[in-house]
XYZ file of C-alpha atoms in Angstrom:
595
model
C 93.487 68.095 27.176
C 90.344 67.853 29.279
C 89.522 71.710 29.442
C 89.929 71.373 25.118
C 87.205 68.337 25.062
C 85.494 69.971 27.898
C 85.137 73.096 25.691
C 84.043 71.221 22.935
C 81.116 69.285 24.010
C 80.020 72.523 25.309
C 80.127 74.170 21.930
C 77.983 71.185 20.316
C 75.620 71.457 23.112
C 75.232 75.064 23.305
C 75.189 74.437 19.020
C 71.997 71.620 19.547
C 70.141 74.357 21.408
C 69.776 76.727 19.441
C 68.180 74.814 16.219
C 65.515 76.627 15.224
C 63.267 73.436 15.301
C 63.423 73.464 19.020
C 63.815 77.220 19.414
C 60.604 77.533 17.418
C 57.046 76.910 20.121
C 54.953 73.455 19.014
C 51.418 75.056 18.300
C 48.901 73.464 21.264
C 46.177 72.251 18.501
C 48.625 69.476 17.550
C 48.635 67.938 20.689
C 45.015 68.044 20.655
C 44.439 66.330 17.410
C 46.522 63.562 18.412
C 44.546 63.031 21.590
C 41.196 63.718 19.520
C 42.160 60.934 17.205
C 43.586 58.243 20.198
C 39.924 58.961 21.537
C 38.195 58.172 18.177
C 40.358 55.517 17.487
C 39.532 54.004 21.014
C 35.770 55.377 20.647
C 35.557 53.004 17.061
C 37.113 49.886 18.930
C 34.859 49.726 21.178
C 31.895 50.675 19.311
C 32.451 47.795 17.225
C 32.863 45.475 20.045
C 29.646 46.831 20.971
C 28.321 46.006 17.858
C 30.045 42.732 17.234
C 29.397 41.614 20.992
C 26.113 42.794 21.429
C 23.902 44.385 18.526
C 24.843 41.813 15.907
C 25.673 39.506 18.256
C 23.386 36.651 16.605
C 24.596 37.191 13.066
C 27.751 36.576 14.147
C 27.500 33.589 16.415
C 25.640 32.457 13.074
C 28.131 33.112 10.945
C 30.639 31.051 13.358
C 28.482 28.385 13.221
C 27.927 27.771 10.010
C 31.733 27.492 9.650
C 32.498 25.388 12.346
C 29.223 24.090 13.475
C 26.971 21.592 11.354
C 23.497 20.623 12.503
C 21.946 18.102 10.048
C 18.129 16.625 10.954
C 18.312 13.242 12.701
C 15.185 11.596 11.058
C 12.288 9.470 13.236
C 11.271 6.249 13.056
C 8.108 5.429 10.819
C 5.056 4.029 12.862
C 4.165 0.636 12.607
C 1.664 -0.999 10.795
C 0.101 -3.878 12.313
C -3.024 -6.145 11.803
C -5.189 -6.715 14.004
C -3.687 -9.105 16.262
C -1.063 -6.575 16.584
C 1.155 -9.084 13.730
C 3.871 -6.360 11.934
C 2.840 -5.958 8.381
C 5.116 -2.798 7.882
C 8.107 -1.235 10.052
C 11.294 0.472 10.392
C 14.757 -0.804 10.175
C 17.895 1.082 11.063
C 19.797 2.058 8.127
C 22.715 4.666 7.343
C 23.581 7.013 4.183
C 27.254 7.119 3.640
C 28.995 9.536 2.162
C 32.639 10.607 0.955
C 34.600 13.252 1.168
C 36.828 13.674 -2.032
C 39.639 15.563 -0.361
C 40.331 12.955 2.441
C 39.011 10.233 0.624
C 42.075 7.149 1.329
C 41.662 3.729 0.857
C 44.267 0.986 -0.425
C 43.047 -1.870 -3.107
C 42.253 -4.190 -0.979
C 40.279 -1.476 1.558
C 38.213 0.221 -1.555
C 37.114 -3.678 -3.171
C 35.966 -4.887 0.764
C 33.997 -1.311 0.893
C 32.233 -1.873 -2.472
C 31.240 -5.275 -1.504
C 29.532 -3.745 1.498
C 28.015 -0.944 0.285
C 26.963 -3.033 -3.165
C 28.105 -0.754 -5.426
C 30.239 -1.660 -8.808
C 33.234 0.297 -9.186
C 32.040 2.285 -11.998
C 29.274 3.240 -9.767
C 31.738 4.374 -6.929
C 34.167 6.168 -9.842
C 31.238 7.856 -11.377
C 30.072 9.319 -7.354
C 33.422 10.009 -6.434
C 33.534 12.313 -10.477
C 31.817 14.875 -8.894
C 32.701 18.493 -8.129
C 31.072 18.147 -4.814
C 33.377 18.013 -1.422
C 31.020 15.852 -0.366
C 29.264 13.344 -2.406
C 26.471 10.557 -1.638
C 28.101 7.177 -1.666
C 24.517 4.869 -0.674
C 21.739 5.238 0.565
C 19.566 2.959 3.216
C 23.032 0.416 3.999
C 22.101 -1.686 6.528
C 23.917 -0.858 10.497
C 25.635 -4.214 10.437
C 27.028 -3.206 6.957
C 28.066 0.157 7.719
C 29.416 -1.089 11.214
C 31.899 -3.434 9.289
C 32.924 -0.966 6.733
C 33.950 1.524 9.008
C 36.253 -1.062 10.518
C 38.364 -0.995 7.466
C 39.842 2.354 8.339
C 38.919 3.774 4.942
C 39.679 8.093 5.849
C 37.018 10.344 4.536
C 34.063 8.244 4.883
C 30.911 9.214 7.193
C 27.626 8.186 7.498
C 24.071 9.667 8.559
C 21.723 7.721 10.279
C 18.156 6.611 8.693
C 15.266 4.075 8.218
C 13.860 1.852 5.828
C 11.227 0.071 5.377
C 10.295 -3.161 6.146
C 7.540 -5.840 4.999
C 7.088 -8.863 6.676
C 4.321 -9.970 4.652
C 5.778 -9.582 1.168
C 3.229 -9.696 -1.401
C 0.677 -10.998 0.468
C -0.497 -7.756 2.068
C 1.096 -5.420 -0.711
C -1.703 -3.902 -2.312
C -2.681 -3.081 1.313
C 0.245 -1.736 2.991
C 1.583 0.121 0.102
C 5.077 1.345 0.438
C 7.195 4.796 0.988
C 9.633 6.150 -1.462
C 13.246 6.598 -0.707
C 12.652 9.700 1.550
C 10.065 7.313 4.058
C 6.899 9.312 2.388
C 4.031 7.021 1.847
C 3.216 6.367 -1.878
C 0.424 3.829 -1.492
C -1.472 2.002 0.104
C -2.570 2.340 3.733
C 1.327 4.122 3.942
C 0.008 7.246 1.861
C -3.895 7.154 3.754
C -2.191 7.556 6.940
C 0.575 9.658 6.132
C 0.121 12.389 8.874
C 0.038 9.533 11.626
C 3.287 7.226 10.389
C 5.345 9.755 9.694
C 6.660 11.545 13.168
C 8.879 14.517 13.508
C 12.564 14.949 12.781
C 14.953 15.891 15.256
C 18.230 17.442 15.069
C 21.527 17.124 16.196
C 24.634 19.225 15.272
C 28.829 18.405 15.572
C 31.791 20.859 15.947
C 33.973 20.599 12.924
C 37.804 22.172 12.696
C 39.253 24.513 9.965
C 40.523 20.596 8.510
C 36.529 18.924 8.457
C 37.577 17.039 11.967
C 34.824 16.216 14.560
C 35.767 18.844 17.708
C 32.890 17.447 19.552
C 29.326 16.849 19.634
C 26.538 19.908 19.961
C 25.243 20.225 23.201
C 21.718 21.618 22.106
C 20.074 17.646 20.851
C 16.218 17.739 19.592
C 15.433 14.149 19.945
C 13.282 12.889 17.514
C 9.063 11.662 17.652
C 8.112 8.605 16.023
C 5.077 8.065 14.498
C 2.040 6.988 15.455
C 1.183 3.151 14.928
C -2.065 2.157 13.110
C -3.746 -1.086 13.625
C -5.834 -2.359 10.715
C -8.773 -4.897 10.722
C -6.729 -6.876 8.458
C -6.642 -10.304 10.258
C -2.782 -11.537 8.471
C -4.158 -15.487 8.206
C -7.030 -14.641 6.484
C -5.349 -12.664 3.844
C -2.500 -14.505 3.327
C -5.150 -17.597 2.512
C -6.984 -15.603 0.549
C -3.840 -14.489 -1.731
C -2.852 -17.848 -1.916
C -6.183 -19.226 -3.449
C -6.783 -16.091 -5.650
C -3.371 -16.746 -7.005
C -3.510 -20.330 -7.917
C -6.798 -19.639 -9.428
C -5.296 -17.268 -11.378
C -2.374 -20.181 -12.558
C -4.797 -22.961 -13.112
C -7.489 -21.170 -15.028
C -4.895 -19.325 -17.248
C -6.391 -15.779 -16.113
C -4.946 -12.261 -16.088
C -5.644 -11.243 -12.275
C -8.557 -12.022 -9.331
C -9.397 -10.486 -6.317
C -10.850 -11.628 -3.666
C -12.440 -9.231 -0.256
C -13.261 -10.556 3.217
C -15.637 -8.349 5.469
C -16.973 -9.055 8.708
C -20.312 -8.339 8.734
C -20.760 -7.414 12.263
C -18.350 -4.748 12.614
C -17.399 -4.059 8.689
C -14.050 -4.640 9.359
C -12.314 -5.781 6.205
C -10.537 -8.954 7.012
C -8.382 -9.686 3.776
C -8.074 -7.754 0.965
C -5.767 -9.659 -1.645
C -5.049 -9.217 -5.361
C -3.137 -11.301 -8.148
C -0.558 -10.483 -9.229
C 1.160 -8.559 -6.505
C 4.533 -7.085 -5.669
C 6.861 -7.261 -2.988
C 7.205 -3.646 -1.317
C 11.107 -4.048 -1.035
C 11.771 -4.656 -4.103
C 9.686 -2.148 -6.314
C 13.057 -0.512 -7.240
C 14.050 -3.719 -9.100
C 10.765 -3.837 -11.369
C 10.574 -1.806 -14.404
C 7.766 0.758 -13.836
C 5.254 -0.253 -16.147
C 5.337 -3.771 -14.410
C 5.516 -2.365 -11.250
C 2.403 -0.193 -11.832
C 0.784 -2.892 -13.096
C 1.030 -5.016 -10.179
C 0.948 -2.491 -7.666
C -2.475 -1.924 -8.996
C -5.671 -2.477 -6.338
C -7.537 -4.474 -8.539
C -10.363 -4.992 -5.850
C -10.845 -1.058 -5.172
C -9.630 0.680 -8.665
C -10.737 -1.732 -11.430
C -14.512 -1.053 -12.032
C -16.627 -3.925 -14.279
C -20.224 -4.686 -15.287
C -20.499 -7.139 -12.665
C -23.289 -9.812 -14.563
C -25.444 -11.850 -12.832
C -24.405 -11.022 -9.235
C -26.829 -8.040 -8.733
C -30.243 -10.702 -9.486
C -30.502 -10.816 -6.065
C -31.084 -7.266 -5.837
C -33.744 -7.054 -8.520
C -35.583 -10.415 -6.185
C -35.120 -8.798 -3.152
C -36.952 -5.019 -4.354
C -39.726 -7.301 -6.133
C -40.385 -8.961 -2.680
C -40.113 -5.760 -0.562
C -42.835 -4.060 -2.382
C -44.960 -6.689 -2.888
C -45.216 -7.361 -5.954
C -43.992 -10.911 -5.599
C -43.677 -13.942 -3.836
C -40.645 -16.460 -3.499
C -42.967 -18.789 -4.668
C -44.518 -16.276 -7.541
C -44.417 -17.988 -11.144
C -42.867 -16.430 -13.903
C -43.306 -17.184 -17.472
C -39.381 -17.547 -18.600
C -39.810 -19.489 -22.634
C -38.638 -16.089 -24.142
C -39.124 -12.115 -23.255
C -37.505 -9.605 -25.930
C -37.242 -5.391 -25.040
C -37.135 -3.118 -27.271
C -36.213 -5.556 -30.114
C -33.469 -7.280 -28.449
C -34.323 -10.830 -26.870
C -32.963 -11.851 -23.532
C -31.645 -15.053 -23.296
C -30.763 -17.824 -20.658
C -28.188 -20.489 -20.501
C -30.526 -22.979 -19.535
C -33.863 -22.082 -20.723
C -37.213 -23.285 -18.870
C -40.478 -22.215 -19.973
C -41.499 -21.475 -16.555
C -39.983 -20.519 -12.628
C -40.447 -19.510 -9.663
C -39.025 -16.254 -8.531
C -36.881 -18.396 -6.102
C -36.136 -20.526 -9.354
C -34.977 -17.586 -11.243
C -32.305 -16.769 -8.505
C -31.644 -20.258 -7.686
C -30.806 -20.970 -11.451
C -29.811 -17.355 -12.414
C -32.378 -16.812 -15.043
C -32.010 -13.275 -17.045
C -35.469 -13.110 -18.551
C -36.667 -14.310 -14.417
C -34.519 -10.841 -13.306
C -35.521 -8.527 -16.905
C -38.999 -8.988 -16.315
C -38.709 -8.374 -12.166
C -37.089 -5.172 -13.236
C -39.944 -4.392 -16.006
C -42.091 -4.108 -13.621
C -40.854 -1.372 -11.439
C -40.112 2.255 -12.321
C -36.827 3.041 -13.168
C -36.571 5.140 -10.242
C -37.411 2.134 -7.889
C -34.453 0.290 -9.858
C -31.840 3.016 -9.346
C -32.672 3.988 -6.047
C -32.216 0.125 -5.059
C -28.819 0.656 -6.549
C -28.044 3.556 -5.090
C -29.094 2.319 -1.701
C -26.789 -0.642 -1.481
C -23.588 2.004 -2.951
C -23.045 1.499 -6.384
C -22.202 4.432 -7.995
C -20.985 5.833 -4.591
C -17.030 6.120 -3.527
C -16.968 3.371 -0.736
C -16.244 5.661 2.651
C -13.350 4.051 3.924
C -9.549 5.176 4.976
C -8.046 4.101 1.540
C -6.518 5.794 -1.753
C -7.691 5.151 -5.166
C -11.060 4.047 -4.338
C -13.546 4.100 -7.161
C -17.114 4.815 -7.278
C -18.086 2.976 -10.779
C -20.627 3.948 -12.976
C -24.692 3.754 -12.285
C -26.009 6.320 -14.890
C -29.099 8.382 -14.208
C -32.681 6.696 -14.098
C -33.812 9.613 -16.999
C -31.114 8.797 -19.195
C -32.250 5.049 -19.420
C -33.923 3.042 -21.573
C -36.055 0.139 -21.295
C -33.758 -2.388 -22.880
C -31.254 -0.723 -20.566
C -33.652 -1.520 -17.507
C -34.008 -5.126 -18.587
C -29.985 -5.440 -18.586
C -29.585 -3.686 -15.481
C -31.376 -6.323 -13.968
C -28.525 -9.056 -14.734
C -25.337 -6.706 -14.012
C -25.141 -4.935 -17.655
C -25.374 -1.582 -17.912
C -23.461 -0.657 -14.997
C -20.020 -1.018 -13.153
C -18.575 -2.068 -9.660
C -15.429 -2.832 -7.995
C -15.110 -6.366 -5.782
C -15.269 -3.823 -2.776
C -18.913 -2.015 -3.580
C -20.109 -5.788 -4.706
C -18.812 -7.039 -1.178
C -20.211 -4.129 1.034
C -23.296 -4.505 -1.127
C -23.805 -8.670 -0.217
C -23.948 -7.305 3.819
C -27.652 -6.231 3.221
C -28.546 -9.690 3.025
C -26.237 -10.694 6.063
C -27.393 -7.765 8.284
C -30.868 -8.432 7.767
C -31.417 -5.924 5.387
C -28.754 -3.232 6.835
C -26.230 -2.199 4.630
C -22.905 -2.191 6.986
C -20.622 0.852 6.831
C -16.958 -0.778 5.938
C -13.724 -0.034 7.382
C -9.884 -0.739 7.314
C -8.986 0.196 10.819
C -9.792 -2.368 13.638
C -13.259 -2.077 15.495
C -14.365 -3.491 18.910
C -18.251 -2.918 18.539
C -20.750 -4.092 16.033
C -21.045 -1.521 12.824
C -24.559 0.609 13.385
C -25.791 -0.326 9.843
C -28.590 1.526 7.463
C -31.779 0.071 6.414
C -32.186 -1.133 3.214
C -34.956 -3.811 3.276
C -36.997 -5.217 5.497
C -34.942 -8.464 8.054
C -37.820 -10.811 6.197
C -37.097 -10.346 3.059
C -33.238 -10.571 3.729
C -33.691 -13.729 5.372
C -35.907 -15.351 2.226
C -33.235 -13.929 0.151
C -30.125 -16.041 2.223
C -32.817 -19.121 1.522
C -33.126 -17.693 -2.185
C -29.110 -17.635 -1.827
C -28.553 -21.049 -0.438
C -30.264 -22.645 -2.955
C -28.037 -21.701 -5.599
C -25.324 -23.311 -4.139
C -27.190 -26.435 -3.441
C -27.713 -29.425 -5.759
C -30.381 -29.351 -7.646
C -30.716 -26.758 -9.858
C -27.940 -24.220 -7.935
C -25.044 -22.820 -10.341
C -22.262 -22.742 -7.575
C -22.004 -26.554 -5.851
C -18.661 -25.452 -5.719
C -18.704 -23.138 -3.164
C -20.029 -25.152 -0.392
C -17.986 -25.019 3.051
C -17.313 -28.298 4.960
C -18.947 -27.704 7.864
C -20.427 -24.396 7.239
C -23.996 -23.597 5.449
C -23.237 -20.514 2.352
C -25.496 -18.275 0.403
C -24.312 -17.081 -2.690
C -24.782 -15.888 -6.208
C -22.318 -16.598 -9.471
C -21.769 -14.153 -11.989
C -20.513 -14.194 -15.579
C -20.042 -11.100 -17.316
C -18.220 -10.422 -21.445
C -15.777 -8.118 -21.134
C -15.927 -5.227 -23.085
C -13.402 -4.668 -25.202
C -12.670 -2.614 -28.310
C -15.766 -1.206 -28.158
C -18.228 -4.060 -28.177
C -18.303 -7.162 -26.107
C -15.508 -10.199 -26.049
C -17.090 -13.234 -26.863
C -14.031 -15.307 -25.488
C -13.390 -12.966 -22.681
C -15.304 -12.767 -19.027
C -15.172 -12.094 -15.959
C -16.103 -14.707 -13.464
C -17.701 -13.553 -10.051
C -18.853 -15.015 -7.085
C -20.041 -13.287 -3.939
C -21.368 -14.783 -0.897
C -22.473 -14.912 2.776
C -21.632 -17.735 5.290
C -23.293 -19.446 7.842
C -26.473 -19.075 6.671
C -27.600 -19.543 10.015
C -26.162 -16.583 11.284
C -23.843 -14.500 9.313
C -20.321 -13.437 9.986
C -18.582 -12.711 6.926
C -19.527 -11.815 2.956
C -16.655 -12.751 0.698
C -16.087 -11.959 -2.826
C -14.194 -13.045 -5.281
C -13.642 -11.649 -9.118
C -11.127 -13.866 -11.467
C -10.843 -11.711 -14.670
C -10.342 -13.211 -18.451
C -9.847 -16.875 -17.270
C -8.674 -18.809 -20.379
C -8.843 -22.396 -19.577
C -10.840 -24.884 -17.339
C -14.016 -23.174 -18.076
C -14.735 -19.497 -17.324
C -18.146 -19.596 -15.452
C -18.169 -18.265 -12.191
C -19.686 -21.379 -10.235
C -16.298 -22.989 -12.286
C -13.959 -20.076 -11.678
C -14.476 -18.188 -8.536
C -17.152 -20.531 -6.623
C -14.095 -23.098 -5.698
C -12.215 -19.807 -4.238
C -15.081 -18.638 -1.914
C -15.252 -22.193 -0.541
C -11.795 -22.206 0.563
C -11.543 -18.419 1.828
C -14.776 -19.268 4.284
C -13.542 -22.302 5.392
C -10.443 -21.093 6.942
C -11.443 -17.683 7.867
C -14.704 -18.997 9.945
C -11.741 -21.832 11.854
C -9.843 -18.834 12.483
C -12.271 -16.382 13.694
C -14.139 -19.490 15.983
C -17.024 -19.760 14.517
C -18.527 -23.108 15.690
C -19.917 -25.488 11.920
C -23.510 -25.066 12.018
C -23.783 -28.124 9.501
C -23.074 -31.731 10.189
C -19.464 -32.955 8.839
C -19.994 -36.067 6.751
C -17.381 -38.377 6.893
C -17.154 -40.499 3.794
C -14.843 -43.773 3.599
C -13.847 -45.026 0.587
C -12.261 -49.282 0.927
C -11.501 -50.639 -2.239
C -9.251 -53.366 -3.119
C -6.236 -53.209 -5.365
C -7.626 -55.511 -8.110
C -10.918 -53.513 -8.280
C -8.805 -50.282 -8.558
C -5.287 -49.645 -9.670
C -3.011 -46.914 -7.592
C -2.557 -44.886 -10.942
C -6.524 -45.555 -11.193
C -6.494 -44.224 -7.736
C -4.442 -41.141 -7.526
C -5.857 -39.968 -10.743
C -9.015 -39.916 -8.944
């Protein structure tokens, strides 16, 4: 039994050996092949780890991170604006921009109505974000920490948020048409915001997070750029003296029925502009809420853009030419019954036959200024002009500033000559008429104006000689005096002023408004020794009168009272007291108080 099995398992051996598969010799270039291609195989590997780990090494690390790794710009705080007692007037607030993402995006009733509360948003508003085809979609902007701190708390999945700044005014309207604002992106649109763009607006930084195949936050990215803020800019803006002087321009505006005033403050030692305020105004926060044609219409810089024939205001600049060459004396008399040029008479409100040329200032004759002006060369005229800036952009660190209109002294003609003289003819912002007053503060130097705060007195250019500046203050004071003046109403208690009215038709339609003007009043004060010019425009007042001693005088009074208090300036006239003692019988209290 064994030696049979034993014999077979020989036969199928001896039968397995001699298959012609094994019998036949395996050609040696197979073997080879097989090792060539192991080596190429092994030879491609690690080229492309070469490749991947080394050559293209950054495209790849790229490509990882933009899958995983999100770096988004962490933005810088705005510089500060301040006044020049370092008060804010403009700054940054924290804020966050919240977002949703519409895949993980879970919230219960309750959760989703205490969110849009927070974030202010109406539900269609959220329903119409959260339409569309966006992963991620913008929820709101600029949402205040505390708000965004409290939402989160609700546990509402899906929601992140970015931080940011807005923008804050502490000053409101007040100090608007200064400050300007940004738009929603913290650019500056206006205003001192826009001049000083470069300097407010710092640099970005960055800072990236580690995201999972699922949108979760792995951890935070190690390599932070921390972010610059801007630069802070200090204005001469002194935030007392412009708030008072937006006060008064606006209730002269409400009492006289008007459509706007301005009013400009400059200190005449270092041409600092103190207060630069315009009615109406708008609150910098809240421009989003104001339809744009209102908006632009308040946002406007009256006292800088809005050019006008400024009437009777640029006299003093006719007397002051007539004196410096000569040709006159304060005490010089002019025949003033009637003068006509070229056809056309000149007229005068109250008509004498006869002044002085101090007269002619003092009571604001036009014939008195047409025939100073007659007597000089037109190029003497517009050079005067030119000298004190009209028809020049004012150099200072503001947009929108306008030059005006002073046309060429060939182009004129001799009844335009004669207008000239009383502010026709021509056009001037509130700002030019202000810088051009400082001649007669400066003792004939015409100060060089600025926005930005200065510790040293303003190197100024000569215009006319410090004599006839000082007879022209005299001139000056005299029109606000009793007596003949047309501007009693801007006396200061306690403080001598110089000053000169103006009353100018607006032109309108083509020809000139006989029931609308412009009332103007610009001015210097103390007399004595002057520290500030203030002007003040009111434009188309339409009830309790409409002549600038009526109009603007009472404005000018105010501003220099309480910006002289506030910059120390000791009175350099006596205070009167006056005490009035009457008895009940002689005078009723509804006698009284109407009084």
């Amino acid at each position: 039994m064994n030696r049979r099995n034993s014999s077979a398992v020989s036969a199928r051996s001896l039968a397995y050996a001699s298959s012609p598969l094994l019998a036949s010799k395996t050609p040696p270039w197979r073997s080879r092949v097989l090792v060539v291609m192991v080596a190429l195989g092994f030879a491609l590997l690690l080229g492309r780890a070469v490749y991947v780990q080394i050559v293209a090494s950054d495209f790849y690390l790229a490509q990882g991170e933009r899958r995983f790794v999100h770096t988004f710009d962490v933005p810088a705080s705005r510089g500060r604006i301040v006044d020049r007692n370092g008060l804010i007037l403009a700054t940054s607030v924290a804020t966050s921009t919240v977002y949703a993402n519409r895949q993980h995006f879970k919230a219960t009733p309750a959760q989703k109505k205490e969110l849009l509360r927070l974030l202010g948003m109406t539900s269609a508003e959220f329903e119409d974000r959260m339409s569309q085809d966006l992963t991620e979609v913008l929820l709101k902007r600029q949402v205040p920490d505390a708000q965004w701190r409290q939402a989160r708390a609700l546990g509402v999945k899906g929601l992140r948020a970015t931080p940011g700044y807005t923008r804050s005014y502490p000053e409101g309207e007040a100090a608007a048409h200064v400050v300007g604002f940004t738009d929603q992106s913290e650019r500056g649109r206006e205003g001192v915001e826009l001049a000083f763009q470069k300097d407010l607006e710092g640099r970005d930084g960055q800072r990236g997070i580690v995201r999972d195949g699922v949108g979760r936050v792995v951890d935070d990215y190690v390599d932070a750029i921390d972010p610059t803020p801007g630069r802070e800019v200090q204005l001469s803006l002194d935030t007392k003296v412009q708030f008072f002087a937006y006060q008064r321009v606006r209730d002269a505006v409400a009492e006289h029925g008007a459509k706007a005033g301005s009013v400009v403050v400059i200190d005449v030692i270092t041409g600092e502009v103190l207060a630069l305020a315009n009615y109406p105004s708008f609150h910098p926060s809240m421009r989003s809420k104001v339809k744009q044609d209102q908006f632009g219409e308040a946002a406007r810089n009256r006292a800088l853009t809005d050019v006008f024939e400024p009437g009777s205001v640029m006299k003093p600049f006719v007397a002051a030419w007539a004196l410096e060459t000569g040709r006159v004396k304060p005490h010089t008399v002019l025949s003033t019954a009637s003068f006509s040029v070229g056809g056309r008479p000149i007229h005068d409100t109250h008509p004498r036959e006869q002044m002085t040329v101090t007269e002619i200032v003092q009571r604001s004759s036009n014939i008195g200024a047409a025939k100073l002006a007659m007597q000089m060369e037109p190029r003497e005229l517009w050079e005067m002009y030119t000298n004190v800036g009209f028809g020049q952009r004012p150099q200072i660190e503001f947009p929108g500033a306008r030059s005006g209109v002073l046309r060429p002294y060939r182009n004129w003609k001799p009844v335009d000559q004669s207008r000239l003289a009383f502010g026709y003819g021509l056009s001037a912002s509130l700002l030019q008429m202000a810088r051009a007053y400082t001649v007669f503060a400066r003792d004939g130097e015409l100060v060089p104006i600025t926005m930005l705060r200065q510790d040293q007195p303003a190197a100024g250019v000569r215009v006319l000689s410090p004599e006839v500046a000082r007879e022209m203050r005299k001139m000056l004071q005299l029109a606000t005096e009793s007596g003949g003046g047309t501007a009693t109403r801007a006396q200061a208690v306690g403080y001598s002023v110089a000053g000169k009215t103006g009353t100018a038709h607006a032109y309108d339609g083509g020809e000139y408004a006989s029931n609308k003007h412009r009332a103007w009043f610009v001015g210097l004060a103390p007399v004595s020794n002057p520290r500030i010019v203030v002007a003040v425009m009111v434009d188309q007042p339409s009830q309790g009168g409409h002549f600038g001693g009526e109009v603007a005088a009472p404005v000018f009074s105010q501003v220099v009272q309480q910006t002289l208090r506030l910059l120390n300036v000791p009175p350099d006239i006596e205070v009167r007291r006056q005490i009035v003692a009457q008895t009940v019988a002689q005078a009723p209290a509804a006698a009284v108080g109407a009084r």
